[in-house]
PDB file of C-alpha atoms and ligand atoms in Angstrom:
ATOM      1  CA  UNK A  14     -11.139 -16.029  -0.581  1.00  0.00           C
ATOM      2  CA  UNK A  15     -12.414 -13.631   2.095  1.00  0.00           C
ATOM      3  CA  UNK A  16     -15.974 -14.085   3.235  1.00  0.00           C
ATOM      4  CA  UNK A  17     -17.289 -10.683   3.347  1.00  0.00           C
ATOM      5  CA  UNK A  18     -20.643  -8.540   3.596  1.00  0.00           C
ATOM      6  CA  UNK A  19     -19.009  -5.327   1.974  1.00  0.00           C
ATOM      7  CA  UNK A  20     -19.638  -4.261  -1.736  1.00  0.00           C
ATOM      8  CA  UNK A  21     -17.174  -5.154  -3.875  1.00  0.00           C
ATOM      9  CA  UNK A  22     -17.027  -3.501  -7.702  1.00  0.00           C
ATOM     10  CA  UNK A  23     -15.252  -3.013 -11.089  1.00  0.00           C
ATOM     11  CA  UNK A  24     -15.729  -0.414 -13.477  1.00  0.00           C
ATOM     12  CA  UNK A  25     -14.692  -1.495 -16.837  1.00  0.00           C
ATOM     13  CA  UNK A  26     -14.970   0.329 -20.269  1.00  0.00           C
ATOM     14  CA  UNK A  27     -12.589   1.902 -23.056  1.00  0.00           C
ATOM     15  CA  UNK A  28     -10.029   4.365 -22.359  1.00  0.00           C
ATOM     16  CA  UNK A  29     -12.049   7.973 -22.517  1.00  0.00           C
ATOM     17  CA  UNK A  30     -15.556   6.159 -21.253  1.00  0.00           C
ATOM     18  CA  UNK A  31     -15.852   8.317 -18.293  1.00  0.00           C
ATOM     19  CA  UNK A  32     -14.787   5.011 -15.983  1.00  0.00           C
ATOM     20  CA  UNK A  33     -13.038   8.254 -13.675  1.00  0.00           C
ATOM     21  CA  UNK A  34     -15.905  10.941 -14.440  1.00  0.00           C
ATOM     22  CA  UNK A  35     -18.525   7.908 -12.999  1.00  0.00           C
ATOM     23  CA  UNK A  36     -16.168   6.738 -10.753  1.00  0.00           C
ATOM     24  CA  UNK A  37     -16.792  10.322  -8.671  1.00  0.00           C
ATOM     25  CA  UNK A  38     -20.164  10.089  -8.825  1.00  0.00           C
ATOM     26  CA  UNK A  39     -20.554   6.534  -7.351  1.00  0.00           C
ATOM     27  CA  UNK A  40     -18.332   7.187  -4.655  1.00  0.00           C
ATOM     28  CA  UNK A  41     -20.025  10.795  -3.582  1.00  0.00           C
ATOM     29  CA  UNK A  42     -23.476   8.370  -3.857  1.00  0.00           C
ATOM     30  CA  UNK A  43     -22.690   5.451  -2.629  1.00  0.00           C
ATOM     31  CA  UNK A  44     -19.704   5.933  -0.202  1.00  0.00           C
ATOM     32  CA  UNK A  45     -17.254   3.194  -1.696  1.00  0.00           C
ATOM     33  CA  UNK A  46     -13.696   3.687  -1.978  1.00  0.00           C
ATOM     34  CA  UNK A  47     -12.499   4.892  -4.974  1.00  0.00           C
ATOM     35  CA  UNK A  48      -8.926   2.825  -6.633  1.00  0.00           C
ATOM     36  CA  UNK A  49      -7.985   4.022  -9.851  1.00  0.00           C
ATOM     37  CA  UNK A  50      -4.914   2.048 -11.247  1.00  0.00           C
ATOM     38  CA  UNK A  51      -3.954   5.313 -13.989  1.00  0.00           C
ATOM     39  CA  UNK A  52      -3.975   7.319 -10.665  1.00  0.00           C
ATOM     40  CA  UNK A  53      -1.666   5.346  -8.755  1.00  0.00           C
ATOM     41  CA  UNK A  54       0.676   5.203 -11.306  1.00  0.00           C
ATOM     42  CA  UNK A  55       0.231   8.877 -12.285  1.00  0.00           C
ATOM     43  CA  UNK A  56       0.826   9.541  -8.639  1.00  0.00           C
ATOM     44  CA  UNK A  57       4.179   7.173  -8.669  1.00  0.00           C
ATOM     45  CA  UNK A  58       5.536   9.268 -11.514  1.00  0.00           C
ATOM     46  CA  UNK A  59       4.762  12.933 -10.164  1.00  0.00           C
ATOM     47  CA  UNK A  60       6.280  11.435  -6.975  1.00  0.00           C
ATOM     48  CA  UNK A  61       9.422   9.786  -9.020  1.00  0.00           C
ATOM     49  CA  UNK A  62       9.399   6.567  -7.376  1.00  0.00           C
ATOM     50  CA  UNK A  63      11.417   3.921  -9.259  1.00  0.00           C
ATOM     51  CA  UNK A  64       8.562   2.476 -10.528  1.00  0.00           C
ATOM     52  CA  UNK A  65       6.595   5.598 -11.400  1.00  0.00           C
ATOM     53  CA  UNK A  66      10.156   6.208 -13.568  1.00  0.00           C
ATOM     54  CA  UNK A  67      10.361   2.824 -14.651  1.00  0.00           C
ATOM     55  CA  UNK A  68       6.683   2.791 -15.899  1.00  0.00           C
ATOM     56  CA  UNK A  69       6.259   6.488 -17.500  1.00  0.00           C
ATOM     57  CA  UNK A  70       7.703   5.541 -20.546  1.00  0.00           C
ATOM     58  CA  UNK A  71       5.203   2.271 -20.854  1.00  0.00           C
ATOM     59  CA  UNK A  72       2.268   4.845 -19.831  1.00  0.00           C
ATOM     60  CA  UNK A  73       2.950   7.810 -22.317  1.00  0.00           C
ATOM     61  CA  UNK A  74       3.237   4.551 -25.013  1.00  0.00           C
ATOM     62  CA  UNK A  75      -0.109   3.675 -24.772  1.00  0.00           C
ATOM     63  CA  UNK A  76       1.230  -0.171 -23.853  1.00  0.00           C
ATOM     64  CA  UNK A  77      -0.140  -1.814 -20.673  1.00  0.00           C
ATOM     65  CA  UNK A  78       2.307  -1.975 -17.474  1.00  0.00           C
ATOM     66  CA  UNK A  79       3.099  -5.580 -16.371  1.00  0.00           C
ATOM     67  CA  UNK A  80       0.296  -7.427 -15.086  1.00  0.00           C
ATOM     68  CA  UNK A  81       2.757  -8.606 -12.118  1.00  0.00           C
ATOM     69  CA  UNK A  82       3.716  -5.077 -11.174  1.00  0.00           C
ATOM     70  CA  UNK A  83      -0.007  -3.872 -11.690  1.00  0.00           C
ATOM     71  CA  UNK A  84      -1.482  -6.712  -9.696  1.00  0.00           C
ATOM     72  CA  UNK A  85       1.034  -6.160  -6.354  1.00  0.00           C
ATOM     73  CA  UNK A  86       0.414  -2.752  -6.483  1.00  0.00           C
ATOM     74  CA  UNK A  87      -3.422  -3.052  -6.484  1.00  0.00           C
ATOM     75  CA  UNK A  88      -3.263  -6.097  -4.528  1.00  0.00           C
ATOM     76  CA  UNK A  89      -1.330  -4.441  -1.835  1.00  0.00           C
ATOM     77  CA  UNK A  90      -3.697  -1.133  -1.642  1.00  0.00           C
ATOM     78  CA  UNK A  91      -7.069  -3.258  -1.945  1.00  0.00           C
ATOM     79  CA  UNK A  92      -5.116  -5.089   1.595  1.00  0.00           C
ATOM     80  CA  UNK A  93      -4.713  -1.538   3.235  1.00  0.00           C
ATOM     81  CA  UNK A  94      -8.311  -0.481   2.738  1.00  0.00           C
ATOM     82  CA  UNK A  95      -9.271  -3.860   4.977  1.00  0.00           C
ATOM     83  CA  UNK A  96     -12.586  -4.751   5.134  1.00  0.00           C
ATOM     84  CA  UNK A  97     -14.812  -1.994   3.522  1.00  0.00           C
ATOM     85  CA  UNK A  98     -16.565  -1.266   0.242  1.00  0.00           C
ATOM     86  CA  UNK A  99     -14.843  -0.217  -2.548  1.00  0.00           C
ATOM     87  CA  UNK A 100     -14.749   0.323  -6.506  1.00  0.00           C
ATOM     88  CA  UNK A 101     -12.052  -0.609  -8.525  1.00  0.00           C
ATOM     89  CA  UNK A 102     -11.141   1.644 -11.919  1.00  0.00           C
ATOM     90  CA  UNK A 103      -8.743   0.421 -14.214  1.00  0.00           C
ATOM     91  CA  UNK A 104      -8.015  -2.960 -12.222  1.00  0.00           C
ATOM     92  CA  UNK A 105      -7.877  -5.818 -13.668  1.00  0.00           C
ATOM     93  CA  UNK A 106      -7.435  -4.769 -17.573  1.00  0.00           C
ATOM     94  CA  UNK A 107      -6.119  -8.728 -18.771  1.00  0.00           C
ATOM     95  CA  UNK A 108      -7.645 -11.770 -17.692  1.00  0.00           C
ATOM     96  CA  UNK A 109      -4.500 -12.304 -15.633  1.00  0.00           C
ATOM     97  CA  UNK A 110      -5.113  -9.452 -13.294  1.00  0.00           C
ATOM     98  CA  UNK A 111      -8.768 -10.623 -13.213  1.00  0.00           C
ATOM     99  CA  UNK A 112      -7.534 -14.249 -11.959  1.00  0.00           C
ATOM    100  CA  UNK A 113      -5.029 -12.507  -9.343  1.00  0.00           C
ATOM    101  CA  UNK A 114      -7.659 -10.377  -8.196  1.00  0.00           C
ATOM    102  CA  UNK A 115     -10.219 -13.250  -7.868  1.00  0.00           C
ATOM    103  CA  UNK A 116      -7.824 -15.267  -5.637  1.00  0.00           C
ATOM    104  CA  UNK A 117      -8.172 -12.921  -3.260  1.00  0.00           C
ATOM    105  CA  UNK A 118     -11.700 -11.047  -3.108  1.00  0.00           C
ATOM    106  CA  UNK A 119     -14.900 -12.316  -4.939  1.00  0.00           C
ATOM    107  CA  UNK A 120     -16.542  -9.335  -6.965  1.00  0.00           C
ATOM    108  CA  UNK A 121     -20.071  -8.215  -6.524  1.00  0.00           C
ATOM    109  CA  UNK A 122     -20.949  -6.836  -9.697  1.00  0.00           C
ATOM    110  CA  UNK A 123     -18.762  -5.303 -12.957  1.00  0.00           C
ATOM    111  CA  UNK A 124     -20.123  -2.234 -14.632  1.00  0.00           C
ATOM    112  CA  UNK A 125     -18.794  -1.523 -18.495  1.00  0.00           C
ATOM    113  CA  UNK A 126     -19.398   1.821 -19.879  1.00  0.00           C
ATOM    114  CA  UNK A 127     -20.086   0.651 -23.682  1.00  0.00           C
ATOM    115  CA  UNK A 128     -18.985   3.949 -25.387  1.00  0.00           C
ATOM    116  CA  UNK A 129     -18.123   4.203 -29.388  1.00  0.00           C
ATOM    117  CA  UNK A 130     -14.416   4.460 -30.193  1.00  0.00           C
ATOM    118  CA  UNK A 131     -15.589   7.475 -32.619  1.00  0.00           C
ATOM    119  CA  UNK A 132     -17.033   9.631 -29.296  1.00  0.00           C
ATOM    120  CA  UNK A 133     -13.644   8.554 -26.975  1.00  0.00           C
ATOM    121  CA  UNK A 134     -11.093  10.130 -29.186  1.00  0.00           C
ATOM    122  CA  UNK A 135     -12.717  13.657 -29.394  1.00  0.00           C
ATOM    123  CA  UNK A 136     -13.194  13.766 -25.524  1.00  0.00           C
ATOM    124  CA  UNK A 137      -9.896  12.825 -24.647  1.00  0.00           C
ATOM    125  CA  UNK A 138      -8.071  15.956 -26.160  1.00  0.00           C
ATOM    126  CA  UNK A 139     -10.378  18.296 -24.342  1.00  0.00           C
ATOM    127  CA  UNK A 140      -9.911  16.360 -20.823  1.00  0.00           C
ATOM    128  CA  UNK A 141      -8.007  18.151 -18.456  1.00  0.00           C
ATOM    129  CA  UNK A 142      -7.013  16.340 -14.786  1.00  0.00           C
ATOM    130  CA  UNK A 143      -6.338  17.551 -11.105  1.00  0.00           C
ATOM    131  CA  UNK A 144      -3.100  15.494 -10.655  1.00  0.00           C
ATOM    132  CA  UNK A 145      -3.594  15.323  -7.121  1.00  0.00           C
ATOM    133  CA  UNK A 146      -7.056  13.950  -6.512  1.00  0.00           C
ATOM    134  CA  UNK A 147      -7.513  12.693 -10.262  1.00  0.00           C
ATOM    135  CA  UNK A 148     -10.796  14.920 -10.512  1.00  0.00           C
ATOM    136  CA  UNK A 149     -11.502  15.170 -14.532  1.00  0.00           C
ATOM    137  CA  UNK A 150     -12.780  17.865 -16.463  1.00  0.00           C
ATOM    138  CA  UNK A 151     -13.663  18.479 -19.796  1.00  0.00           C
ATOM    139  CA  UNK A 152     -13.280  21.601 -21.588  1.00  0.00           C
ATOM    140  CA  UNK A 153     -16.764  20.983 -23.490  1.00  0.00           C
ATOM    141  CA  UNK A 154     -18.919  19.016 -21.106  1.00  0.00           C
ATOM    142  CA  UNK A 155     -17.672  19.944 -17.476  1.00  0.00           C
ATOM    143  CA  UNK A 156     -15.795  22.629 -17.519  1.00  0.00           C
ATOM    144  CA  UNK A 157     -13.751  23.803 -14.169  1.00  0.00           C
ATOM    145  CA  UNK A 158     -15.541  26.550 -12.597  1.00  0.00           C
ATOM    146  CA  UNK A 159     -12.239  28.842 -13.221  1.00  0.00           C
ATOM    147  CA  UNK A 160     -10.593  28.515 -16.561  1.00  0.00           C
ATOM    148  CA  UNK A 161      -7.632  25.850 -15.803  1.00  0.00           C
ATOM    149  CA  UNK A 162      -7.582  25.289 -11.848  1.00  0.00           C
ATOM    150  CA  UNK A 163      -9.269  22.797  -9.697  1.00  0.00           C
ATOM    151  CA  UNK A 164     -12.473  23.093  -8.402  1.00  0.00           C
ATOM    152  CA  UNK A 165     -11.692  21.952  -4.566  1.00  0.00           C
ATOM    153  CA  UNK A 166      -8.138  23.196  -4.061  1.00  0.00           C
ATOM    154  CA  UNK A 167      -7.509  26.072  -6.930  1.00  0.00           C
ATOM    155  CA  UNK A 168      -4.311  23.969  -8.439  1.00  0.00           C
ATOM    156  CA  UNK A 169      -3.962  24.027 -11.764  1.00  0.00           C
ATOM    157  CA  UNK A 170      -5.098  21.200 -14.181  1.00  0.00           C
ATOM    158  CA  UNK A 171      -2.948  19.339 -16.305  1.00  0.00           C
ATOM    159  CA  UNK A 172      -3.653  17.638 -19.485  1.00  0.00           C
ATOM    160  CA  UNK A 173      -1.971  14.016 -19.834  1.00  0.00           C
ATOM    161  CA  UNK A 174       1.240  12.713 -21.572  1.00  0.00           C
ATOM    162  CA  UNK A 175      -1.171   9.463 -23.676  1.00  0.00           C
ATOM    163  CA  UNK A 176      -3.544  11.747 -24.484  1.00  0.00           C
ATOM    164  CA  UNK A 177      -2.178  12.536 -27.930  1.00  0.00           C
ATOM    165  CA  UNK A 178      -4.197  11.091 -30.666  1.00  0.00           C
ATOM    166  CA  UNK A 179      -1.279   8.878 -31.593  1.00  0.00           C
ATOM    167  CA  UNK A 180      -1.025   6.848 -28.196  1.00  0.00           C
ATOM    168  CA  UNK A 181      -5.420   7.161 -28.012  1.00  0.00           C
ATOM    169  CA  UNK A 182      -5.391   4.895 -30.763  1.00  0.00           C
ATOM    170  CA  UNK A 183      -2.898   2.410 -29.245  1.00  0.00           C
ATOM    171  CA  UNK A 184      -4.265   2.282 -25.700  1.00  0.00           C
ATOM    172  CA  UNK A 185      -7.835   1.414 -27.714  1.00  0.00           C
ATOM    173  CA  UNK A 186      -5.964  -1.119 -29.498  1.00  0.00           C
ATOM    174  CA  UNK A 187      -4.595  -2.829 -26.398  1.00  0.00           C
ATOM    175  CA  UNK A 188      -8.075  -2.221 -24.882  1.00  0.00           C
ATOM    176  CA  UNK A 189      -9.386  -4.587 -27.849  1.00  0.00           C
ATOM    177  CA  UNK A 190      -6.713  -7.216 -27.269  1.00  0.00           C
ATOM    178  CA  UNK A 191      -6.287  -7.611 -23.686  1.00  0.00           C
ATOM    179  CA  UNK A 192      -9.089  -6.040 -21.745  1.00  0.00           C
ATOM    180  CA  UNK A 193     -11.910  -7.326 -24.038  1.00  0.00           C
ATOM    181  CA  UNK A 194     -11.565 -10.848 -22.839  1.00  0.00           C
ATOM    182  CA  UNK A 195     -11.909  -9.620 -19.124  1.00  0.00           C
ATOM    183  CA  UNK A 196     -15.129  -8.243 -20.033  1.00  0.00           C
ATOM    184  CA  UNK A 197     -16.003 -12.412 -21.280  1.00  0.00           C
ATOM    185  CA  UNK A 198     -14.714 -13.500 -18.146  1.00  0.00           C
ATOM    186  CA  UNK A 199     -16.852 -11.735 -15.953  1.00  0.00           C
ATOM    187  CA  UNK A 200     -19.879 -12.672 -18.156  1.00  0.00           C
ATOM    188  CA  UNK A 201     -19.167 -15.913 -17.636  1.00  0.00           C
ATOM    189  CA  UNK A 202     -19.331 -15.844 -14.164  1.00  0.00           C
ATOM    190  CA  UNK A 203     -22.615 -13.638 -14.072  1.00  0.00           C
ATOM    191  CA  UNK A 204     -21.529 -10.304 -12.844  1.00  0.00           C
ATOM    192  CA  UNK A 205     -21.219  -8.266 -15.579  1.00  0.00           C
ATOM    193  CA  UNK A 206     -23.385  -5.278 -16.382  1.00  0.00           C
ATOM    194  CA  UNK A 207     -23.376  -3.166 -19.937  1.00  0.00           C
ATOM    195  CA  UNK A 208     -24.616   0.343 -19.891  1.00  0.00           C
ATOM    196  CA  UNK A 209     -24.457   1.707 -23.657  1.00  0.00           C
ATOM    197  CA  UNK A 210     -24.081   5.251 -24.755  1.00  0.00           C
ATOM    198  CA  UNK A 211     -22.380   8.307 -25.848  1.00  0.00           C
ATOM    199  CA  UNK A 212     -23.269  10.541 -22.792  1.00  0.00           C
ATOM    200  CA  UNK A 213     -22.282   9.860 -19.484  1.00  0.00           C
ATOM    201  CA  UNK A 214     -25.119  12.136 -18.118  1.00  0.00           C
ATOM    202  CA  UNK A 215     -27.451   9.618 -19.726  1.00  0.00           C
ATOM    203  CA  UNK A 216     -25.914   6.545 -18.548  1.00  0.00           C
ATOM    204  CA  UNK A 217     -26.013   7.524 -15.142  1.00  0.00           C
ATOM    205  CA  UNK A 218     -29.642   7.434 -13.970  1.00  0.00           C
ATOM    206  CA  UNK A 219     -29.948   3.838 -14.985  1.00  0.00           C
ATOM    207  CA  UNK A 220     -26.172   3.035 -13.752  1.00  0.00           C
ATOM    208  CA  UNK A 221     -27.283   4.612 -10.328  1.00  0.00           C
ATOM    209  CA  UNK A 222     -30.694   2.934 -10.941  1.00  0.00           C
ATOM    210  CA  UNK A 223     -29.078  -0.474 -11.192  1.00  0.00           C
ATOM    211  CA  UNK A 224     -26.486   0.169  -7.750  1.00  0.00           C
ATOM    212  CA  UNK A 225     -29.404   1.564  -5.750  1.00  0.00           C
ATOM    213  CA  UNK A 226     -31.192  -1.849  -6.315  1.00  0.00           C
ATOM    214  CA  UNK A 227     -27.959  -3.860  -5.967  1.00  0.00           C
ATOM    215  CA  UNK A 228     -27.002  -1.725  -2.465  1.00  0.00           C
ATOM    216  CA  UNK A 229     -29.720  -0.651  -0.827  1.00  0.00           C
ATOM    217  CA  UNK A 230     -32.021  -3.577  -1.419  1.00  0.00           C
ATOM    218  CA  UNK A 231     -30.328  -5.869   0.954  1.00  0.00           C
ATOM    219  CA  UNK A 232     -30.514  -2.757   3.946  1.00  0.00           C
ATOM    220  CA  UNK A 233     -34.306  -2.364   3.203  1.00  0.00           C
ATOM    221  CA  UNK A 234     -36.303  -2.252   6.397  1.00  0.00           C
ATOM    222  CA  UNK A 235     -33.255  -0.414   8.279  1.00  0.00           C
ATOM    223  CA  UNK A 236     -34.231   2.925   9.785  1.00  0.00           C
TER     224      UNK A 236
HETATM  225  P1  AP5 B 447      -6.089   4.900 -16.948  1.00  0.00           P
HETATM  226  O1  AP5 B 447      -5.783   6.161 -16.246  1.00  0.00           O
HETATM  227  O2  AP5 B 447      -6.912   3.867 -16.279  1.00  0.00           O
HETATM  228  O3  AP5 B 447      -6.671   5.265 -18.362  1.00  0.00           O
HETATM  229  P2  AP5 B 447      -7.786   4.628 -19.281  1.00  0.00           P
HETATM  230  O4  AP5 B 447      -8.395   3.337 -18.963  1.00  0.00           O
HETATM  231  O5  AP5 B 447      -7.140   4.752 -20.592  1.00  0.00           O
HETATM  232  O6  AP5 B 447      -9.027   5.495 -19.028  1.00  0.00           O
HETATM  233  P3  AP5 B 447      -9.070   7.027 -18.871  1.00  0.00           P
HETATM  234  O7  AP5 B 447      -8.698   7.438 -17.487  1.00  0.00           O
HETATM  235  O8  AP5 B 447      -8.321   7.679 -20.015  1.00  0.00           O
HETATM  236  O9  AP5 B 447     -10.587   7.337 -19.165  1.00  0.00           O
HETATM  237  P4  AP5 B 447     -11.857   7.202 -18.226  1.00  0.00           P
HETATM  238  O10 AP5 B 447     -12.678   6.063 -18.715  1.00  0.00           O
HETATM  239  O11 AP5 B 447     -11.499   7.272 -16.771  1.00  0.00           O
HETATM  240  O12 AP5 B 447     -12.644   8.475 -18.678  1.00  0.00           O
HETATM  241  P5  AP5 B 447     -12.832   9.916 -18.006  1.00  0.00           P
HETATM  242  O13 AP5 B 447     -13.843   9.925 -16.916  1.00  0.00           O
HETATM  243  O14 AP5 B 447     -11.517  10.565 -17.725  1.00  0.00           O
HETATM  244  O15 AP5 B 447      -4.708   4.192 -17.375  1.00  0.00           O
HETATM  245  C1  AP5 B 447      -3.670   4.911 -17.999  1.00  0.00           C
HETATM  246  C2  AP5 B 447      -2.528   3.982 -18.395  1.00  0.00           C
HETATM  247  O16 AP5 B 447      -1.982   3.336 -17.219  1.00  0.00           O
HETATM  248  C3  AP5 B 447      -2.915   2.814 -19.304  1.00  0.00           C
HETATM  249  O17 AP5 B 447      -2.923   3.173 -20.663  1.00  0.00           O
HETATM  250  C4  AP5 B 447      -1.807   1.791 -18.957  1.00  0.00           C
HETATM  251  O18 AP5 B 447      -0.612   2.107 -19.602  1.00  0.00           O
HETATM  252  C5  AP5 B 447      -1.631   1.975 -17.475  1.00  0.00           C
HETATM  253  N1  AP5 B 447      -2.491   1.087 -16.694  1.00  0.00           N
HETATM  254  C6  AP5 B 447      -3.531   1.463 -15.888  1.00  0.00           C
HETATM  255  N2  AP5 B 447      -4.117   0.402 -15.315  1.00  0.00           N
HETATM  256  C7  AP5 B 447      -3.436  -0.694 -15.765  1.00  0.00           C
HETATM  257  C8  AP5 B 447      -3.582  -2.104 -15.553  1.00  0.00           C
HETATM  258  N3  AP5 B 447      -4.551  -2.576 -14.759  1.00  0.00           N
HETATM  259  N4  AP5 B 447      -2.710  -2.930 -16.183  1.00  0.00           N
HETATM  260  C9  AP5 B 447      -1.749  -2.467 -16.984  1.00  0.00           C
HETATM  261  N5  AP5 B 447      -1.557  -1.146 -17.231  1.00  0.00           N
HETATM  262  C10 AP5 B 447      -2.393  -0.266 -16.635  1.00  0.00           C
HETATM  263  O19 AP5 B 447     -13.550  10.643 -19.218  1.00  0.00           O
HETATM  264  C11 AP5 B 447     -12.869  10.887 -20.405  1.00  0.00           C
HETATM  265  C12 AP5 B 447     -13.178  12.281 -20.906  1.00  0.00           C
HETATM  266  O20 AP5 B 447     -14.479  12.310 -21.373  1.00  0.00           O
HETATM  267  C13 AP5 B 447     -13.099  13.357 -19.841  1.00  0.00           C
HETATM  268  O21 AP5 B 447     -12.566  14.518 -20.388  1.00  0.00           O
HETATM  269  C14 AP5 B 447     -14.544  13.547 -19.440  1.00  0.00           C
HETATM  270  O22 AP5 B 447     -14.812  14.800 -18.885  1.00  0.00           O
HETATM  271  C15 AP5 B 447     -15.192  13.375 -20.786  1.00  0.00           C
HETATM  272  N6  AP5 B 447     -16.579  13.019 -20.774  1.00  0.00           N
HETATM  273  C16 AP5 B 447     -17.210  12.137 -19.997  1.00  0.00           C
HETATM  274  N7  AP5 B 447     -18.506  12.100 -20.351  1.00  0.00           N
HETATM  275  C17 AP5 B 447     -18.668  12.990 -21.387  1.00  0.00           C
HETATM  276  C18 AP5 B 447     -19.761  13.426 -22.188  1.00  0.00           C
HETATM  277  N8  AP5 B 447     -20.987  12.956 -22.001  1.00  0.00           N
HETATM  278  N9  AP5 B 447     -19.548  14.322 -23.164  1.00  0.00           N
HETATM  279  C19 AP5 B 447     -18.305  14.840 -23.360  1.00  0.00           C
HETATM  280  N10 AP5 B 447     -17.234  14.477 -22.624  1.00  0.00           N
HETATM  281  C20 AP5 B 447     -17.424  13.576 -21.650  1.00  0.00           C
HETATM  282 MG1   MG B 448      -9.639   7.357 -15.682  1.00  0.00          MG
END
């Protein structure tokens, strides 16, 4: 394991929790690196690497990619950003990934968004993405500021191949299955922390609440 003095964090929660939509507003906040895993891959299959092709049609499924191609690919990005703070999104997802990751870096703290399945299904057919960057927007809660293009750079938005109602309910299933135990894992070892609700606008203030303590405490006293 790496001794470090760098942050070090997951962001766990159901598929359509707003992991991605908090995900921005930690790193704007809080300055760590952002790693989504849906990203990466996303960005392997616009790109058509072999294993952006090779994965797509596990993706658009709704199953989970394997945790040995997931974990080197991770692995091997979390070893390029050297030694600074970061956030992970999507990584680890079994308790597999959560052992490979753990053999490597100790994590500070684990945040779950705790959102009902019932609220996750309508969001996700109103989501629309910047491929790109992986900014998300949402048709009924933050809408771009021109109908169907990005914010930052004017491209246009895309909506996502699992986001059909049909593969929403499978990637909850596997969430239930596989990622569920990671959540027990992490409890065990005293890191976790659950922020329930249906609103991400309301779970932030405590969620920011809780990092400003865990962050800036240490730093208190520093001009
Ligand atoms: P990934 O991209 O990680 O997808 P996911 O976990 O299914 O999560 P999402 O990105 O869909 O949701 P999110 O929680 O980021 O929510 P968001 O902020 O967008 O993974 C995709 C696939 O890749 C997986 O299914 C798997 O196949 C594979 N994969 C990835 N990692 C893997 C791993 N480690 N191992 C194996 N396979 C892996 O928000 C959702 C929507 O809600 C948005 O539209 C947002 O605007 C909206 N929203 C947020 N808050 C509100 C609100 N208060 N009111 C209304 N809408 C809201
Ligand atoms: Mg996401």
């Amino acid at each position: 394991m790496v001794p470090h003095t760098v942050f070090r964090a997951v962001i766990m929660g159901p598929p359509g929790s707003g992991k991605g939509t908090v995900s921005a507003r930690i790193t704007a906040t809080f300055g760590l690196k952002h790693l989504s895993s849906g990203d990466l891959l996303r960005a392997n299959i616009k790109a058509k690497t072999e294993l952006g092709l090779l994965m797509k049609s596990c993706i658009d499924q709704g199953h989970l990619v394997p945790d040995g191609v997931m974990s080197r690919l991770i692995l091997s990005d979390l070893r390029g950003l050297g030694r600074t703070s970061w956030l992970l999104d999507g990584f680890p997802r079994t308790v597999a990934q959560a052992e490979a990751l753990d053999k490597l870096y100790s994590v500070d703290s684990v945040v779950n968004l705790d959102v009902p399945f019932q609220t996750i299904k309508q969001r996700l057919t109103s989501r629309w993405i910047h491929l790109a960057s992986g900014r998300v927007y949402n048709i009924d809660f933050n809408p771009p500021k021109v109908a169907g293009l990005d914010d930052v750079t004017g491209e246009p938005l895309v909506q996502r191949d699992d986001d059909t109602p049909e593969t929403v309910t499978l990637r909850l299933k596997a969430y239930q299955t596989k990622t569920e135990p990671v959540l027990e894992y992490y409890r065990s070892k005293g890191v976790l922390e659950t922020f329930s609700g249906t609103e991400t606008n309301k779970i932030w203030p405590h969620l920011r609440a809780f990092l400003d303590k865990k962050l800036l405490a240490p730093r208190e006293g520093v001009a």
